JSON list of C-alpha atoms in Angstrom, two decimals:
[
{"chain": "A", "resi": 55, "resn": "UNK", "atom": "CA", "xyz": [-12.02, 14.43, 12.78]},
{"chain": "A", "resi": 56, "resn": "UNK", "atom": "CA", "xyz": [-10.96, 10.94, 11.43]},
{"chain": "A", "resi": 57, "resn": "UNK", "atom": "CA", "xyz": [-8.41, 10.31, 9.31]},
{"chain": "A", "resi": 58, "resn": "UNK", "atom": "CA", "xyz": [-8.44, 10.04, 5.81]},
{"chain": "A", "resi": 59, "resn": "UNK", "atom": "CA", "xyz": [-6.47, 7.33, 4.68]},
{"chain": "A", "resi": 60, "resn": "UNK", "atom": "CA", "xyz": [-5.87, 5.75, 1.36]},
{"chain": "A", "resi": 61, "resn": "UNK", "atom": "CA", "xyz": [-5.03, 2.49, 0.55]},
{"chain": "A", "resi": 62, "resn": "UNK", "atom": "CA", "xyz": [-2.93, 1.61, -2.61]},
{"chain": "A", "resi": 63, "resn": "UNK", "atom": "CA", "xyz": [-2.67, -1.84, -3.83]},
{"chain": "A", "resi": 64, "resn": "UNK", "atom": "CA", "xyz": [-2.62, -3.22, -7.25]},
{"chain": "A", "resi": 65, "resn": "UNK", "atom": "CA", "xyz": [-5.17, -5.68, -7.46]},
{"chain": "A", "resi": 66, "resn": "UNK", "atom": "CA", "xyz": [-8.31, -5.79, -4.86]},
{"chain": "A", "resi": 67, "resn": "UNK", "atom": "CA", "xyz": [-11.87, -7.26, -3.85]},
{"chain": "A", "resi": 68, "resn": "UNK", "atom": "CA", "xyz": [-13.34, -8.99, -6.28]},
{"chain": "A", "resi": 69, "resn": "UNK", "atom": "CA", "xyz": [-10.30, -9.78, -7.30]},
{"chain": "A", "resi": 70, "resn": "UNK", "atom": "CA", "xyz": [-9.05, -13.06, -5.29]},
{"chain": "A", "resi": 71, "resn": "UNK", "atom": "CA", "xyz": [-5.71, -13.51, -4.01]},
{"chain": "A", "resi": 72, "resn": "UNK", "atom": "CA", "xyz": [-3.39, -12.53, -1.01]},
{"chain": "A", "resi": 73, "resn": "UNK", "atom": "CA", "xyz": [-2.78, -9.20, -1.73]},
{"chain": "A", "resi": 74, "resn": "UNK", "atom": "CA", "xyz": [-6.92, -8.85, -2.38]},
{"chain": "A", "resi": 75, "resn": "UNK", "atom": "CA", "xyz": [-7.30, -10.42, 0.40]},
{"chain": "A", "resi": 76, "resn": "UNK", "atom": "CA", "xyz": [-5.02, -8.68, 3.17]},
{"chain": "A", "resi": 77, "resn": "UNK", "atom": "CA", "xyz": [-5.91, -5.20, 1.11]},
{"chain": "A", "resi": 78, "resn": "UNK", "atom": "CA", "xyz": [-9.53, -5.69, 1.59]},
{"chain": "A", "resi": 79, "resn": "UNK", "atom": "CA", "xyz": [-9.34, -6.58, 5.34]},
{"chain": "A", "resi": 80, "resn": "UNK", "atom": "CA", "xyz": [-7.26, -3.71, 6.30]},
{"chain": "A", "resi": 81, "resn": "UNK", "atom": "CA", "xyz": [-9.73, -1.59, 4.73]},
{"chain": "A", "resi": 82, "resn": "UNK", "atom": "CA", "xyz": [-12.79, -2.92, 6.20]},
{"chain": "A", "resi": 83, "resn": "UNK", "atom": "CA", "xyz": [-10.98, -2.45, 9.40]},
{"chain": "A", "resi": 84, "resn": "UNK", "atom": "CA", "xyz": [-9.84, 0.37, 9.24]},
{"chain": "A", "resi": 85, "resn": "UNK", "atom": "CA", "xyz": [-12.87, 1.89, 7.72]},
{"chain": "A", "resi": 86, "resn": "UNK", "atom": "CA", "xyz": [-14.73, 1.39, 11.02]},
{"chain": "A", "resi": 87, "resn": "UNK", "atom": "CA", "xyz": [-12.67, 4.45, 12.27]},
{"chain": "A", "resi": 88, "resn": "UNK", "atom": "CA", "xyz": [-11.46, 6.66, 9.99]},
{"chain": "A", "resi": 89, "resn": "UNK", "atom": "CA", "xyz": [-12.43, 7.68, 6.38]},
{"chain": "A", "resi": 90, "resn": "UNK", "atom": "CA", "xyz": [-10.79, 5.04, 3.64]},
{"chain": "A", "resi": 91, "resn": "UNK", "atom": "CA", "xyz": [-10.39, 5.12, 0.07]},
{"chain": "A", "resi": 92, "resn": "UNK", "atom": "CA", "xyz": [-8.63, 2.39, -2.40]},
{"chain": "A", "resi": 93, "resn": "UNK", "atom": "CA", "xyz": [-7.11, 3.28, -5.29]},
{"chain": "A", "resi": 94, "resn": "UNK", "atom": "CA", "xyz": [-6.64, -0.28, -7.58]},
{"chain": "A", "resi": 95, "resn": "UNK", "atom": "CA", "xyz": [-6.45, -0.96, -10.86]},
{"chain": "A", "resi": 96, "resn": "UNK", "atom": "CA", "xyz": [-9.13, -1.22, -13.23]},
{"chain": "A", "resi": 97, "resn": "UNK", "atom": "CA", "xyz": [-10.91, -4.53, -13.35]},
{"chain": "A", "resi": 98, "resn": "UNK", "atom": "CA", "xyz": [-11.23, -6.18, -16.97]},
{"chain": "A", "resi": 99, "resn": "UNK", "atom": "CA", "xyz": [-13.93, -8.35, -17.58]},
{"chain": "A", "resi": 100, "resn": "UNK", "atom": "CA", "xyz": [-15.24, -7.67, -14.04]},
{"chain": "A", "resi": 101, "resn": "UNK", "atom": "CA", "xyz": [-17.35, -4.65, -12.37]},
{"chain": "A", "resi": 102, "resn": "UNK", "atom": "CA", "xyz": [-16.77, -3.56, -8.70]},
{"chain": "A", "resi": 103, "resn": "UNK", "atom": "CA", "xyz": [-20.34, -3.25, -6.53]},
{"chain": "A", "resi": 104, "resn": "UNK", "atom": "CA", "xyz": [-20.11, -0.17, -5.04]},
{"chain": "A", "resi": 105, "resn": "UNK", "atom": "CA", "xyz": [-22.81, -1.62, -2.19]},
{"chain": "A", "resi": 106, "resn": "UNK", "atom": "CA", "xyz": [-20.07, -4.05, -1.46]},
{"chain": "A", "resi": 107, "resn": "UNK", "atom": "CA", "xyz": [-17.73, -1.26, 0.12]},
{"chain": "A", "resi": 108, "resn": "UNK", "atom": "CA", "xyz": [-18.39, 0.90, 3.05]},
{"chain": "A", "resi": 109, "resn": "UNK", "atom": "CA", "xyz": [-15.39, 3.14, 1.64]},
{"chain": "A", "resi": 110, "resn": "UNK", "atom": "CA", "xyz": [-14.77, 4.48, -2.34]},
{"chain": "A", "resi": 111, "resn": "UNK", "atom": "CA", "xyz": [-12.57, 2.64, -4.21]},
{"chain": "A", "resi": 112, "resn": "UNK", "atom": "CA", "xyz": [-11.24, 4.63, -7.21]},
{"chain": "A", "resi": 113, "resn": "UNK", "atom": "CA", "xyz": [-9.84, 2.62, -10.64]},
{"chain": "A", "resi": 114, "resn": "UNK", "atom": "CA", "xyz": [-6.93, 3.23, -12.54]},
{"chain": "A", "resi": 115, "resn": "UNK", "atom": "CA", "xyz": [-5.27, 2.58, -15.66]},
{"chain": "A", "resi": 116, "resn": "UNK", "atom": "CA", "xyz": [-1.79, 0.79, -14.98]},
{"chain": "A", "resi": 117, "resn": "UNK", "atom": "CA", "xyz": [0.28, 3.40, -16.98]},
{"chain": "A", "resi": 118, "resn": "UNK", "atom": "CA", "xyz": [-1.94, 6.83, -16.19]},
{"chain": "A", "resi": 119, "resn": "UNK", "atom": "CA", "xyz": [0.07, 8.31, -13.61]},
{"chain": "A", "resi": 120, "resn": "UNK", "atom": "CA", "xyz": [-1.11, 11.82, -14.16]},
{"chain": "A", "resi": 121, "resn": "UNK", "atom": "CA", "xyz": [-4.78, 10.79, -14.00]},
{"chain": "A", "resi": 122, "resn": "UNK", "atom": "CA", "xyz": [-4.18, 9.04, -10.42]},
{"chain": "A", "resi": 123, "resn": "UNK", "atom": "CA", "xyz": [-1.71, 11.53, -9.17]},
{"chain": "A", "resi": 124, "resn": "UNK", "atom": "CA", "xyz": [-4.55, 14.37, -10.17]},
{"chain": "A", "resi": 125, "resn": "UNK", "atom": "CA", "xyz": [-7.29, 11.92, -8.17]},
{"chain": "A", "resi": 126, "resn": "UNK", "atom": "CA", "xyz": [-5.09, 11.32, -4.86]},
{"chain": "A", "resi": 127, "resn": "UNK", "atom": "CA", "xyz": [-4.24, 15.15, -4.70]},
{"chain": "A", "resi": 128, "resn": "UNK", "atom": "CA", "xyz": [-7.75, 15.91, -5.30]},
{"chain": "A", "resi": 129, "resn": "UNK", "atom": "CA", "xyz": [-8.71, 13.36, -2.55]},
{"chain": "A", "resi": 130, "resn": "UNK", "atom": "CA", "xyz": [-6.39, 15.25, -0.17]},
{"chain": "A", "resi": 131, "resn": "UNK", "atom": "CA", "xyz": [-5.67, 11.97, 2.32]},
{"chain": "A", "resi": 132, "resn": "UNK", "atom": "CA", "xyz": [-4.14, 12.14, 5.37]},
{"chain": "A", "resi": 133, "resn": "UNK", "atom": "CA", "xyz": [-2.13, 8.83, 4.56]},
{"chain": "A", "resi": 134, "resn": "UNK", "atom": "CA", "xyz": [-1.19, 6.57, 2.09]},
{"chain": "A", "resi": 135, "resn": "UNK", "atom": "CA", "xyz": [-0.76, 3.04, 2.78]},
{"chain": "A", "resi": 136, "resn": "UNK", "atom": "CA", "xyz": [0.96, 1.36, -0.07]},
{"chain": "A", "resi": 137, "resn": "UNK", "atom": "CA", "xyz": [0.83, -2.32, -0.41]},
{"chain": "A", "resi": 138, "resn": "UNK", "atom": "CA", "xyz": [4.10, -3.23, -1.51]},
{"chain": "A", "resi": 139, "resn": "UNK", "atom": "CA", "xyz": [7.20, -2.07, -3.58]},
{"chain": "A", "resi": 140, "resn": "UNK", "atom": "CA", "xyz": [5.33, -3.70, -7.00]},
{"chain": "A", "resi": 141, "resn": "UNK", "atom": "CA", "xyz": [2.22, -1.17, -6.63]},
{"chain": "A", "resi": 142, "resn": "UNK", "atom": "CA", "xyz": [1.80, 0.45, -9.92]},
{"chain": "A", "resi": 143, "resn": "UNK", "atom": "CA", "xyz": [2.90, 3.75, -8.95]},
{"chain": "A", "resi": 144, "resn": "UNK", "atom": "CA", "xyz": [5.52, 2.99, -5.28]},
{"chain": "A", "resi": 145, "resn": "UNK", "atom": "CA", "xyz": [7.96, 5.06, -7.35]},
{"chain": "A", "resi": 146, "resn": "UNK", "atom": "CA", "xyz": [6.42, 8.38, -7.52]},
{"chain": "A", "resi": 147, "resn": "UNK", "atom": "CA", "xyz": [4.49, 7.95, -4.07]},
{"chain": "A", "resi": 148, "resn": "UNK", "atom": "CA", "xyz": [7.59, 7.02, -2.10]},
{"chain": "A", "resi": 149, "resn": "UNK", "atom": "CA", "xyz": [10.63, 8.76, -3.66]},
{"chain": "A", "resi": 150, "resn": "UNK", "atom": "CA", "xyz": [9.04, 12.05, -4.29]},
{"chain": "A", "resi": 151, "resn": "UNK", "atom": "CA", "xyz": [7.82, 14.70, -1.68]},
{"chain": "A", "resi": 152, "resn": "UNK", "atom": "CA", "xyz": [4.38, 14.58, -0.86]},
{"chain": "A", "resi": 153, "resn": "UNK", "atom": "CA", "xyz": [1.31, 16.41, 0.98]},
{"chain": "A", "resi": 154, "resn": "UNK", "atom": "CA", "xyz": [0.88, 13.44, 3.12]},
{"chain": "A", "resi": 155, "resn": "UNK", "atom": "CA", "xyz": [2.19, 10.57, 5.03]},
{"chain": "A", "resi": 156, "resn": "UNK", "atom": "CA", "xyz": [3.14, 7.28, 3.54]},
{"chain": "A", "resi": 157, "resn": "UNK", "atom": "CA", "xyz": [3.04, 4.10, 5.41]},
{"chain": "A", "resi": 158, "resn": "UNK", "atom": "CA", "xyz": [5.20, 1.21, 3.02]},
{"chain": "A", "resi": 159, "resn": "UNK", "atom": "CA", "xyz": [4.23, -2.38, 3.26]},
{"chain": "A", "resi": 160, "resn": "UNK", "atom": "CA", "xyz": [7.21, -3.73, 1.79]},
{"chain": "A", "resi": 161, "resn": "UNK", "atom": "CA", "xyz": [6.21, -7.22, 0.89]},
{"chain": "A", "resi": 162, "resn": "UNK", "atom": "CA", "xyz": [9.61, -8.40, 0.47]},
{"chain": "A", "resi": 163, "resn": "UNK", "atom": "CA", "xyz": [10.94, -5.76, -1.05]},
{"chain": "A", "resi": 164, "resn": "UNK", "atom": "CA", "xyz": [11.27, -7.22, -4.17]},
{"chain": "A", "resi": 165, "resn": "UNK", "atom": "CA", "xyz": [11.25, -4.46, -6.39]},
{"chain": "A", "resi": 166, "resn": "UNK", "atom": "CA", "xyz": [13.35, -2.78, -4.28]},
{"chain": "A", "resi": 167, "resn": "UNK", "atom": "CA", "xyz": [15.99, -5.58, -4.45]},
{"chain": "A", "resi": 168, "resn": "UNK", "atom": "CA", "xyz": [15.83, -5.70, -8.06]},
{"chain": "A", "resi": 169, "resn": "UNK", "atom": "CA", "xyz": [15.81, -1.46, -9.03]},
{"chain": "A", "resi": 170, "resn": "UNK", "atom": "CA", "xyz": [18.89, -0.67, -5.90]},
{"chain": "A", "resi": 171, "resn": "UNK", "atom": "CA", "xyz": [19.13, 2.61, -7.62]},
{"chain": "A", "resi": 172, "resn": "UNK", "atom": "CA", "xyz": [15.54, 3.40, -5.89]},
{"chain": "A", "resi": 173, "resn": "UNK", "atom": "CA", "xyz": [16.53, 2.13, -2.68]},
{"chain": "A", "resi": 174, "resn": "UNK", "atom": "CA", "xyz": [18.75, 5.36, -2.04]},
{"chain": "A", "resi": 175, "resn": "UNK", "atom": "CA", "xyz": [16.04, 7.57, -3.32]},
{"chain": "A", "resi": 176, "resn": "UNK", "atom": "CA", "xyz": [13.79, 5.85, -0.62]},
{"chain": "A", "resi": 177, "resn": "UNK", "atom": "CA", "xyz": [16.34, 6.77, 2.35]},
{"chain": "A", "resi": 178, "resn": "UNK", "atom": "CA", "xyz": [16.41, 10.54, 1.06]},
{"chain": "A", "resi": 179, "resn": "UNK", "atom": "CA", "xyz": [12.97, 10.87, 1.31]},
{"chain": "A", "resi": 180, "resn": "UNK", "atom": "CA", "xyz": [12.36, 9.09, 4.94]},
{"chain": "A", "resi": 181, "resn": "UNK", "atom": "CA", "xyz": [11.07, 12.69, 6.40]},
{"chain": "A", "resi": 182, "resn": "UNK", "atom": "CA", "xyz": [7.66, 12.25, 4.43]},
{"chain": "A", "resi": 183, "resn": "UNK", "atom": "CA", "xyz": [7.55, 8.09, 5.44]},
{"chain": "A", "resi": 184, "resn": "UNK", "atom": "CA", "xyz": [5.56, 7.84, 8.44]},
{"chain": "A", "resi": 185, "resn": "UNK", "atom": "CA", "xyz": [6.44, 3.68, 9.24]},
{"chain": "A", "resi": 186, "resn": "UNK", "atom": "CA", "xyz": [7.36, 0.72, 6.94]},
{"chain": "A", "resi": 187, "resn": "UNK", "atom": "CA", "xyz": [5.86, -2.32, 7.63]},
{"chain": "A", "resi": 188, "resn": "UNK", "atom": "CA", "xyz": [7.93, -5.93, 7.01]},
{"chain": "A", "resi": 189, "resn": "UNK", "atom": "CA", "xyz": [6.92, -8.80, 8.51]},
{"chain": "A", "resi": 190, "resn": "UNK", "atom": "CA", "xyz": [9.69, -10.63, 9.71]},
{"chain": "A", "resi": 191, "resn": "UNK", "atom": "CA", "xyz": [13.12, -9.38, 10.84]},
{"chain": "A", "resi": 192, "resn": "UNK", "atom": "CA", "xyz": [14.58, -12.42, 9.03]},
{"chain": "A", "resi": 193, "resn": "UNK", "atom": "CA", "xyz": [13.46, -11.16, 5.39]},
{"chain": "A", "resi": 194, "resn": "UNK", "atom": "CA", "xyz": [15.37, -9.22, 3.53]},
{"chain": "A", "resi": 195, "resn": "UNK", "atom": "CA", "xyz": [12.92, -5.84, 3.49]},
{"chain": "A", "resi": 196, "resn": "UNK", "atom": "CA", "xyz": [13.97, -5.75, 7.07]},
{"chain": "A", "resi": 197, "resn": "UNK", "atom": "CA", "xyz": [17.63, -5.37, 6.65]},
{"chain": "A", "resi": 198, "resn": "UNK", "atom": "CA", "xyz": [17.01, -2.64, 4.14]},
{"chain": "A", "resi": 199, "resn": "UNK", "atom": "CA", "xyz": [15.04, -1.23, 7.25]},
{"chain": "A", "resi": 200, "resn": "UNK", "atom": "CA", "xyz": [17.60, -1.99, 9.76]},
{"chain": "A", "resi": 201, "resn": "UNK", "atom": "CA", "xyz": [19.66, 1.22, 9.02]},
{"chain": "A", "resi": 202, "resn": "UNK", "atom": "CA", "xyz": [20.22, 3.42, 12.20]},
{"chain": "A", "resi": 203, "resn": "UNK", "atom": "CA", "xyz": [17.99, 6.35, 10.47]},
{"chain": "A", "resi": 204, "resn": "UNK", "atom": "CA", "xyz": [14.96, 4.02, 9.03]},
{"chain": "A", "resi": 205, "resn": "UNK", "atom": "CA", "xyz": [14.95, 1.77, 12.02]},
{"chain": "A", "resi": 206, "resn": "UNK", "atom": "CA", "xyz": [12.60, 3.83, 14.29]},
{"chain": "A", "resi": 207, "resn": "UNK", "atom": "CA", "xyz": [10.21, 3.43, 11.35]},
{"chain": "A", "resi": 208, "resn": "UNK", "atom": "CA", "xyz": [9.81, 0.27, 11.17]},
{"chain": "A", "resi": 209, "resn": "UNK", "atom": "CA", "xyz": [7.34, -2.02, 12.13]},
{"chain": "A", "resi": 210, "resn": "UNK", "atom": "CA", "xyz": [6.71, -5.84, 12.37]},
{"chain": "A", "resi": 211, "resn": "UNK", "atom": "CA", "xyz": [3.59, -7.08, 11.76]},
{"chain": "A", "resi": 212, "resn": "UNK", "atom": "CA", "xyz": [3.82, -10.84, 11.44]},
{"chain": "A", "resi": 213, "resn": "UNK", "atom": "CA", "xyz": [2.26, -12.84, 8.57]},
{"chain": "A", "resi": 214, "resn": "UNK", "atom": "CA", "xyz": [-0.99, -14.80, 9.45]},
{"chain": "A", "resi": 215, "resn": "UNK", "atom": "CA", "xyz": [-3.98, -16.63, 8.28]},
{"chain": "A", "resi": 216, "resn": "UNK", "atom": "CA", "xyz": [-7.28, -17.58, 9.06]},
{"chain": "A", "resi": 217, "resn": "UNK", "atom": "CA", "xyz": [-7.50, -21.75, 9.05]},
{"chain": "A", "resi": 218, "resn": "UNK", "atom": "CA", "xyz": [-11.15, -21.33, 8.23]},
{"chain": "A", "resi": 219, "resn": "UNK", "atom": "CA", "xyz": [-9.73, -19.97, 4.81]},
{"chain": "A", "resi": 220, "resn": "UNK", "atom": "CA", "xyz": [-8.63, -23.50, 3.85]},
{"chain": "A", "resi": 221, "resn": "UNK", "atom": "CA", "xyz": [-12.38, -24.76, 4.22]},
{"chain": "A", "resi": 222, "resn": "UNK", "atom": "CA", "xyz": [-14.35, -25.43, 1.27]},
{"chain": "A", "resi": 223, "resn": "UNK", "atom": "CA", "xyz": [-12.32, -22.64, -0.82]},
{"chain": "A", "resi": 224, "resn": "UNK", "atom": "CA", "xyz": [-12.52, -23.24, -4.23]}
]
């Protein structure tokens, strides 16, 4: 059977931006094989076309962990792919054990660099961390991934665009 993955970002499509942008992407790709979900905060001012998505993408409210934690376990995924260290709710996903695999796109690391306190809570709980993503080994969320028990984890996917992107965007 395919696998269920779920996709945890902050912000996403129609919501424009880099994040939006790479979150959306990965999860049209990915959708073409396995079963996808997003989990993104609730739009204000805005309404989310559920034609416009060949996966379910499920709203939250920034500060209702209990109400996304009860929808994620009820989804039962296979994986969780978060989109960086700032997603609403990185703490309780990647420091705490979990039914699933996680799959950490770092993005920096910036949270992490900031709240060092979580970045030993992070190592403890490598067993339920399936791969980190960074995309460079010259940024710094690498050499927080360079440790001789996280390294086999990681993996670089380099930044990129599309030129075409720059054309006529408004």
């Amino acid at each position: 059977h395919p696998t269920s993955i779920s996709i945890c970002v902050n912000l996403f499509h129609p919501s424009v931006g880099g994040a939006e942008s790479v979150a959306k992407t990965i999860a049209d790709y990915v959708a073409q094989y396995h079963e996808v979900s997003v989990f993104t905060r609730k739009l204000t001012g805005k309404k989310r076309n559920p034609q416009d998505f060949p996966y379910r993408v499920y709203e939250y409210q920034p500060g209702d962990l209990v109400g996304f934690e009860k929808k994620i376990h009820e989804l039962k995924p296979d994986v969780v792919l978060i989109y960086s260290d700032v997603f609403d709710f990185f703490r309780t996903l990647a420091t705490k054990q979990q039914p699933f695999q996680i799959i950490l796109a770092l993005c920096g690391a910036n949270w992490l660099y900031k709240h060092r306190n979580y970045i030993n809570m992070l190592y403890r709980n490598m067993k339920n961390i399936k791969y980190i993503i960074c995309h460079s080994t010259r940024e710094r969320d690498y050499r927080l991934c360079s440790t001789e028990f996280i390294k086999d984890k990681t993996v670089i996917i380099p930044n990129g665009i599309w030129l075409n992107e720059f054309d006529n965007n408004t």
